[in-house]
Amino acid sequence: MKNIIRLLALSALFFVPMSHAAFISSLHDGFEGEGQAASVLNYNSFINWDITDGTVDLISNGNIWGISCSSGSFCVDLDGSSNNAGVMTTKEGFAAGKYKVSFDLSGNQRQGPFDTVTVLFGAGSLLNAVVIDWDAGWSTYSFMVDLVDGDKLSFANAGGDNIGAILDNVSVSAVPLPAAVWLFGSGLMGFLAMRRKAKSQHI
Ligand SMILES: [Ca+2]
Ligand SMILES: [Ca+2]
Ligand SMILES: [Ca+2]
């Protein structure tokens, strides 16, 4: 009986890592799936994002403000329409590991001088603070990051003049282990199999 209890306690220990399944390992969002017909000011119903402070605007490509998205029909003005620029944070946390993060950002396309966008992971690990001129065209920004379990990605435009940098095509992908590691792993397995075979021939 004692052994069974011990076994149960041990298996409970082994099952702890299963909770990692709650974390995601990729996110690709060009804001095309929100199901809106036009721009929505102070939009707060994103599929993949919580607005954890202030507001952002969902922008329809070529709207009355003449804002062009990087691709597709929708993108996001990171400074909404409430005089309090938003903080956009992924709803889900990412599983620990190495990731490639990229996103498209343009200037606010309306008035000078510039906007500053802070890109963060987790509890304040700064990925970058992008200073972007109002008339800067679309650029893709890419980074490699090491994440711990539960890290969330967030974007925050400084200020609150309702005119923020424009975000599109956010992509976060886990970077697979280098092929060399797999080769080494299968080589090791082959070696062990050979050893096992050699051993059995001795008997
Ligand atoms: Ca888009
Ligand atoms: Ca706005
Ligand atoms: Ca601004």
PDB file of C-alpha atoms and ligand atoms in Angstrom:
ATOM      1  CA  MET A   1       0.000   0.000   0.000  1.00  0.00           C
ATOM      2  CA  LYS A   2       2.817   2.348   0.962  1.00  0.00           C
ATOM      3  CA  ASN A   3       4.464   1.628  -2.386  1.00  0.00           C
ATOM      4  CA  ILE A   4       1.275   2.449  -4.244  1.00  0.00           C
ATOM      5  CA  ILE A   5       1.001   5.780  -2.424  1.00  0.00           C
ATOM      6  CA  ARG A   6       4.618   6.489  -3.215  1.00  0.00           C
ATOM      7  CA  LEU A   7       3.990   5.578  -6.858  1.00  0.00           C
ATOM      8  CA  LEU A   8       0.968   7.877  -6.992  1.00  0.00           C
ATOM      9  CA  ALA A   9       2.981  10.713  -5.446  1.00  0.00           C
ATOM     10  CA  LEU A  10       5.748  10.137  -7.995  1.00  0.00           C
ATOM     11  CA  SER A  11       3.358  10.041 -10.954  1.00  0.00           C
ATOM     12  CA  ALA A  12       1.778  13.264  -9.662  1.00  0.00           C
ATOM     13  CA  LEU A  13       5.228  14.809  -9.852  1.00  0.00           C
ATOM     14  CA  PHE A  14       5.638  13.601 -13.406  1.00  0.00           C
ATOM     15  CA  PHE A  15       2.281  14.982 -14.403  1.00  0.00           C
ATOM     16  CA  VAL A  16       3.113  18.538 -13.326  1.00  0.00           C
ATOM     17  CA  PRO A  17       4.746  19.378 -16.696  1.00  0.00           C
ATOM     18  CA  MET A  18       1.449  18.521 -18.413  1.00  0.00           C
ATOM     19  CA  SER A  19       0.175  21.957 -17.354  1.00  0.00           C
ATOM     20  CA  HIS A  20       2.586  23.396 -19.948  1.00  0.00           C
ATOM     21  CA  ALA A  21       0.120  22.312 -22.598  1.00  0.00           C
ATOM     22  CA  ALA A  22      -1.883  25.418 -21.672  1.00  0.00           C
ATOM     23  CA  PHE A  23       0.795  27.601 -23.261  1.00  0.00           C
ATOM     24  CA  ILE A  24       0.966  28.314 -26.975  1.00  0.00           C
ATOM     25  CA  SER A  25       4.024  28.020 -29.226  1.00  0.00           C
ATOM     26  CA  SER A  26       2.940  30.170 -32.164  1.00  0.00           C
ATOM     27  CA  LEU A  27       0.752  33.136 -33.037  1.00  0.00           C
ATOM     28  CA  HIS A  28       0.096  34.651 -36.470  1.00  0.00           C
ATOM     29  CA  ASP A  29      -2.289  37.588 -36.538  1.00  0.00           C
ATOM     30  CA  GLY A  30      -2.887  40.076 -39.341  1.00  0.00           C
ATOM     31  CA  PHE A  31      -6.169  41.205 -37.690  1.00  0.00           C
ATOM     32  CA  GLU A  32      -8.229  39.827 -40.588  1.00  0.00           C
ATOM     33  CA  GLY A  33     -10.414  37.543 -38.499  1.00  0.00           C
ATOM     34  CA  GLU A  34     -12.121  40.048 -36.217  1.00  0.00           C
ATOM     35  CA  GLY A  35     -15.395  39.878 -38.155  1.00  0.00           C
ATOM     36  CA  GLN A  36     -15.845  43.651 -38.440  1.00  0.00           C
ATOM     37  CA  ALA A  37     -17.092  45.429 -41.584  1.00  0.00           C
ATOM     38  CA  ALA A  38     -15.281  48.724 -40.973  1.00  0.00           C
ATOM     39  CA  SER A  39     -12.927  50.494 -38.575  1.00  0.00           C
ATOM     40  CA  VAL A  40     -13.922  50.236 -34.904  1.00  0.00           C
ATOM     41  CA  LEU A  41     -12.608  52.934 -32.599  1.00  0.00           C
ATOM     42  CA  ASN A  42     -11.512  51.789 -29.120  1.00  0.00           C
ATOM     43  CA  TYR A  43     -11.918  48.175 -30.275  1.00  0.00           C
ATOM     44  CA  ASN A  44     -11.649  45.697 -27.414  1.00  0.00           C
ATOM     45  CA  SER A  45     -12.857  42.330 -28.755  1.00  0.00           C
ATOM     46  CA  PHE A  46      -9.703  40.968 -30.334  1.00  0.00           C
ATOM     47  CA  ILE A  47      -9.487  37.218 -30.867  1.00  0.00           C
ATOM     48  CA  ASN A  48      -5.896  37.023 -29.628  1.00  0.00           C
ATOM     49  CA  TRP A  49      -5.339  40.200 -27.608  1.00  0.00           C
ATOM     50  CA  ASP A  50      -6.432  41.874 -24.401  1.00  0.00           C
ATOM     51  CA  ILE A  51      -6.282  45.641 -24.103  1.00  0.00           C
ATOM     52  CA  THR A  52      -4.729  45.917 -20.666  1.00  0.00           C
ATOM     53  CA  ASP A  53      -4.584  49.720 -20.528  1.00  0.00           C
ATOM     54  CA  GLY A  54      -5.995  52.585 -22.585  1.00  0.00           C
ATOM     55  CA  THR A  55      -7.402  51.854 -26.045  1.00  0.00           C
ATOM     56  CA  VAL A  56      -6.425  50.946 -29.603  1.00  0.00           C
ATOM     57  CA  ASP A  57      -8.424  51.289 -32.840  1.00  0.00           C
ATOM     58  CA  LEU A  58      -9.138  48.509 -35.325  1.00  0.00           C
ATOM     59  CA  ILE A  59      -8.434  50.172 -38.682  1.00  0.00           C
ATOM     60  CA  SER A  60      -9.989  49.290 -41.997  1.00  0.00           C
ATOM     61  CA  ASN A  61      -7.552  49.639 -44.905  1.00  0.00           C
ATOM     62  CA  GLY A  62      -7.963  52.972 -46.754  1.00  0.00           C
ATOM     63  CA  ASN A  63     -10.546  54.396 -44.312  1.00  0.00           C
ATOM     64  CA  ILE A  64     -11.529  58.073 -44.015  1.00  0.00           C
ATOM     65  CA  TRP A  65      -8.154  58.842 -42.400  1.00  0.00           C
ATOM     66  CA  GLY A  66      -6.374  57.375 -45.419  1.00  0.00           C
ATOM     67  CA  ILE A  67      -4.506  54.761 -43.370  1.00  0.00           C
ATOM     68  CA  SER A  68      -3.113  51.843 -45.381  1.00  0.00           C
ATOM     69  CA  CYS A  69      -2.575  48.459 -43.772  1.00  0.00           C
ATOM     70  CA  SER A  70       0.521  46.385 -44.498  1.00  0.00           C
ATOM     71  CA  SER A  71      -1.622  43.599 -45.943  1.00  0.00           C
ATOM     72  CA  GLY A  72      -5.244  42.557 -46.016  1.00  0.00           C
ATOM     73  CA  SER A  73      -8.149  44.742 -44.934  1.00  0.00           C
ATOM     74  CA  PHE A  74      -7.378  45.433 -41.268  1.00  0.00           C
ATOM     75  CA  CYS A  75      -4.594  46.661 -39.000  1.00  0.00           C
ATOM     76  CA  VAL A  76      -4.362  48.428 -35.629  1.00  0.00           C
ATOM     77  CA  ASP A  77      -3.786  52.040 -34.575  1.00  0.00           C
ATOM     78  CA  LEU A  78      -1.872  51.550 -31.315  1.00  0.00           C
ATOM     79  CA  ASP A  79      -3.208  54.819 -29.882  1.00  0.00           C
ATOM     80  CA  GLY A  80      -6.995  54.531 -29.729  1.00  0.00           C
ATOM     81  CA  SER A  81      -9.510  57.349 -29.422  1.00  0.00           C
ATOM     82  CA  SER A  82      -9.725  57.888 -25.666  1.00  0.00           C
ATOM     83  CA  ASN A  83      -6.641  60.091 -25.122  1.00  0.00           C
ATOM     84  CA  ASN A  84      -4.973  57.106 -23.447  1.00  0.00           C
ATOM     85  CA  ALA A  85      -2.784  55.007 -25.737  1.00  0.00           C
ATOM     86  CA  GLY A  86      -3.416  51.295 -25.415  1.00  0.00           C
ATOM     87  CA  VAL A  87      -1.383  48.341 -24.253  1.00  0.00           C
ATOM     88  CA  MET A  88      -2.114  45.270 -26.399  1.00  0.00           C
ATOM     89  CA  THR A  89      -1.187  41.975 -24.732  1.00  0.00           C
ATOM     90  CA  THR A  90      -1.611  38.418 -26.033  1.00  0.00           C
ATOM     91  CA  LYS A  91      -4.382  36.563 -24.216  1.00  0.00           C
ATOM     92  CA  GLU A  92      -2.298  33.388 -24.103  1.00  0.00           C
ATOM     93  CA  GLY A  93       1.188  32.952 -22.673  1.00  0.00           C
ATOM     94  CA  PHE A  94       3.901  31.226 -24.682  1.00  0.00           C
ATOM     95  CA  ALA A  95       5.652  27.994 -23.693  1.00  0.00           C
ATOM     96  CA  ALA A  96       9.308  28.284 -22.721  1.00  0.00           C
ATOM     97  CA  GLY A  97      11.782  28.176 -25.594  1.00  0.00           C
ATOM     98  CA  LYS A  98      13.458  30.091 -28.370  1.00  0.00           C
ATOM     99  CA  TYR A  99      11.195  32.117 -30.659  1.00  0.00           C
ATOM    100  CA  LYS A 100      11.309  34.277 -33.739  1.00  0.00           C
ATOM    101  CA  VAL A 101       9.101  37.340 -33.330  1.00  0.00           C
ATOM    102  CA  SER A 102       8.222  39.620 -36.201  1.00  0.00           C
ATOM    103  CA  PHE A 103       5.665  42.333 -36.871  1.00  0.00           C
ATOM    104  CA  ASP A 104       4.956  45.040 -39.426  1.00  0.00           C
ATOM    105  CA  LEU A 105       4.878  48.617 -38.173  1.00  0.00           C
ATOM    106  CA  SER A 106       4.348  51.902 -39.981  1.00  0.00           C
ATOM    107  CA  GLY A 107       4.309  55.503 -38.807  1.00  0.00           C
ATOM    108  CA  ASN A 108       0.925  56.897 -37.807  1.00  0.00           C
ATOM    109  CA  GLN A 109       0.326  58.122 -41.408  1.00  0.00           C
ATOM    110  CA  ARG A 110      -1.391  61.325 -40.142  1.00  0.00           C
ATOM    111  CA  GLN A 111       0.757  63.887 -38.320  1.00  0.00           C
ATOM    112  CA  GLY A 112       4.245  64.480 -36.855  1.00  0.00           C
ATOM    113  CA  PRO A 113       6.544  64.177 -35.292  1.00  0.00           C
ATOM    114  CA  PHE A 114       6.876  60.501 -34.281  1.00  0.00           C
ATOM    115  CA  ASP A 115       5.602  57.676 -32.042  1.00  0.00           C
ATOM    116  CA  THR A 116       7.435  55.372 -29.675  1.00  0.00           C
ATOM    117  CA  VAL A 117       6.247  51.769 -29.467  1.00  0.00           C
ATOM    118  CA  THR A 118       7.502  49.585 -26.642  1.00  0.00           C
ATOM    119  CA  VAL A 119       7.526  45.847 -27.376  1.00  0.00           C
ATOM    120  CA  LEU A 120       7.677  43.665 -24.282  1.00  0.00           C
ATOM    121  CA  PHE A 121       7.630  40.007 -23.333  1.00  0.00           C
ATOM    122  CA  GLY A 122       6.506  38.787 -19.930  1.00  0.00           C
ATOM    123  CA  ALA A 123       6.949  40.908 -16.871  1.00  0.00           C
ATOM    124  CA  GLY A 124       8.942  43.622 -18.526  1.00  0.00           C
ATOM    125  CA  SER A 125      11.659  41.924 -20.590  1.00  0.00           C
ATOM    126  CA  LEU A 126      12.088  44.590 -23.244  1.00  0.00           C
ATOM    127  CA  LEU A 127      12.297  43.379 -26.820  1.00  0.00           C
ATOM    128  CA  ASN A 128      12.608  46.821 -28.327  1.00  0.00           C
ATOM    129  CA  ALA A 129      11.467  50.411 -28.130  1.00  0.00           C
ATOM    130  CA  VAL A 130      10.802  51.467 -31.700  1.00  0.00           C
ATOM    131  CA  VAL A 131      10.833  55.195 -32.434  1.00  0.00           C
ATOM    132  CA  ILE A 132       9.003  55.635 -35.711  1.00  0.00           C
ATOM    133  CA  ASP A 133       8.511  58.855 -37.704  1.00  0.00           C
ATOM    134  CA  TRP A 134       4.902  59.625 -38.539  1.00  0.00           C
ATOM    135  CA  ASP A 135       5.548  59.260 -42.288  1.00  0.00           C
ATOM    136  CA  ALA A 136       7.731  56.133 -42.078  1.00  0.00           C
ATOM    137  CA  GLY A 137       6.408  53.440 -44.399  1.00  0.00           C
ATOM    138  CA  TRP A 138       5.740  49.816 -43.492  1.00  0.00           C
ATOM    139  CA  SER A 139       8.735  47.853 -42.201  1.00  0.00           C
ATOM    140  CA  THR A 140       9.045  44.337 -40.823  1.00  0.00           C
ATOM    141  CA  TYR A 141      10.825  44.106 -37.465  1.00  0.00           C
ATOM    142  CA  SER A 142      12.284  40.709 -36.464  1.00  0.00           C
ATOM    143  CA  PHE A 143      13.815  39.488 -33.230  1.00  0.00           C
ATOM    144  CA  MET A 144      14.963  36.234 -31.640  1.00  0.00           C
ATOM    145  CA  VAL A 145      13.929  35.787 -28.014  1.00  0.00           C
ATOM    146  CA  ASP A 146      14.227  33.185 -25.251  1.00  0.00           C
ATOM    147  CA  LEU A 147      10.968  32.907 -23.356  1.00  0.00           C
ATOM    148  CA  VAL A 148       9.996  31.354 -20.052  1.00  0.00           C
ATOM    149  CA  ASP A 149       6.646  29.615 -19.559  1.00  0.00           C
ATOM    150  CA  GLY A 150       3.728  32.007 -19.642  1.00  0.00           C
ATOM    151  CA  ASP A 151       5.473  35.024 -21.192  1.00  0.00           C
ATOM    152  CA  LYS A 152       3.025  37.222 -23.071  1.00  0.00           C
ATOM    153  CA  LEU A 153       3.824  39.629 -25.888  1.00  0.00           C
ATOM    154  CA  SER A 154       2.659  43.227 -25.624  1.00  0.00           C
ATOM    155  CA  PHE A 155       2.780  46.438 -27.660  1.00  0.00           C
ATOM    156  CA  ALA A 156       2.435  49.860 -26.072  1.00  0.00           C
ATOM    157  CA  ASN A 157       2.390  53.185 -27.918  1.00  0.00           C
ATOM    158  CA  ALA A 158       3.618  56.072 -25.782  1.00  0.00           C
ATOM    159  CA  GLY A 159       1.441  59.165 -25.428  1.00  0.00           C
ATOM    160  CA  GLY A 160      -2.276  59.685 -25.851  1.00  0.00           C
ATOM    161  CA  ASP A 161      -2.978  61.972 -28.810  1.00  0.00           C
ATOM    162  CA  ASN A 162      -5.205  59.313 -30.428  1.00  0.00           C
ATOM    163  CA  ILE A 163      -2.747  59.041 -33.311  1.00  0.00           C
ATOM    164  CA  GLY A 164      -0.485  56.024 -32.957  1.00  0.00           C
ATOM    165  CA  ALA A 165       1.840  53.870 -35.012  1.00  0.00           C
ATOM    166  CA  ILE A 166       0.058  51.223 -37.118  1.00  0.00           C
ATOM    167  CA  LEU A 167       0.581  47.513 -36.410  1.00  0.00           C
ATOM    168  CA  ASP A 168      -0.046  44.523 -38.699  1.00  0.00           C
ATOM    169  CA  ASN A 169       1.069  40.899 -39.224  1.00  0.00           C
ATOM    170  CA  VAL A 170       2.305  39.891 -35.790  1.00  0.00           C
ATOM    171  CA  SER A 171       4.074  36.530 -35.940  1.00  0.00           C
ATOM    172  CA  VAL A 172       5.584  34.497 -33.107  1.00  0.00           C
ATOM    173  CA  SER A 173       7.053  31.069 -33.987  1.00  0.00           C
ATOM    174  CA  ALA A 174       8.982  28.580 -31.884  1.00  0.00           C
ATOM    175  CA  VAL A 175      12.408  27.935 -33.419  1.00  0.00           C
ATOM    176  CA  PRO A 176      12.948  24.170 -33.787  1.00  0.00           C
ATOM    177  CA  LEU A 177      16.026  22.570 -32.313  1.00  0.00           C
ATOM    178  CA  PRO A 178      18.877  22.695 -34.826  1.00  0.00           C
ATOM    179  CA  ALA A 179      18.975  19.665 -37.109  1.00  0.00           C
ATOM    180  CA  ALA A 180      22.371  18.796 -35.619  1.00  0.00           C
ATOM    181  CA  VAL A 181      20.760  18.060 -32.263  1.00  0.00           C
ATOM    182  CA  TRP A 182      18.370  15.604 -33.905  1.00  0.00           C
ATOM    183  CA  LEU A 183      21.199  13.967 -35.842  1.00  0.00           C
ATOM    184  CA  PHE A 184      23.199  13.623 -32.651  1.00  0.00           C
ATOM    185  CA  GLY A 185      20.112  12.168 -30.937  1.00  0.00           C
ATOM    186  CA  SER A 186      19.467   9.562 -33.650  1.00  0.00           C
ATOM    187  CA  GLY A 187      23.205   8.788 -33.818  1.00  0.00           C
ATOM    188  CA  LEU A 188      23.167   8.144 -30.090  1.00  0.00           C
ATOM    189  CA  MET A 189      20.124   5.878 -30.441  1.00  0.00           C
ATOM    190  CA  GLY A 190      21.902   3.939 -33.202  1.00  0.00           C
ATOM    191  CA  PHE A 191      24.996   3.588 -31.036  1.00  0.00           C
ATOM    192  CA  LEU A 192      22.943   2.280 -28.101  1.00  0.00           C
ATOM    193  CA  ALA A 193      21.142  -0.188 -30.371  1.00  0.00           C
ATOM    194  CA  MET A 194      24.502  -1.443 -31.677  1.00  0.00           C
ATOM    195  CA  ARG A 195      25.791  -1.855 -28.152  1.00  0.00           C
ATOM    196  CA  ARG A 196      22.680  -3.753 -27.161  1.00  0.00           C
ATOM    197  CA  LYS A 197      23.117  -6.034 -30.173  1.00  0.00           C
ATOM    198  CA  ALA A 198      26.824  -6.581 -29.389  1.00  0.00           C
ATOM    199  CA  LYS A 199      25.974  -7.418 -25.791  1.00  0.00           C
ATOM    200  CA  SER A 200      23.308  -9.967 -26.758  1.00  0.00           C
ATOM    201  CA  GLN A 201      25.776 -11.702 -29.093  1.00  0.00           C
ATOM    202  CA  HIS A 202      28.124 -12.274 -26.142  1.00  0.00           C
ATOM    203  CA  ILE A 203      25.478 -14.323 -24.320  1.00  0.00           C
TER     204      ILE A 203
HETATM  205 CA    CA B   1      -3.879  42.996 -41.871  1.00  0.00          CA
HETATM  206 CA    CA B   2      -6.521  56.471 -32.912  1.00  0.00          CA
HETATM  207 CA    CA B   3       0.984  59.842 -31.286  1.00  0.00          CA
END
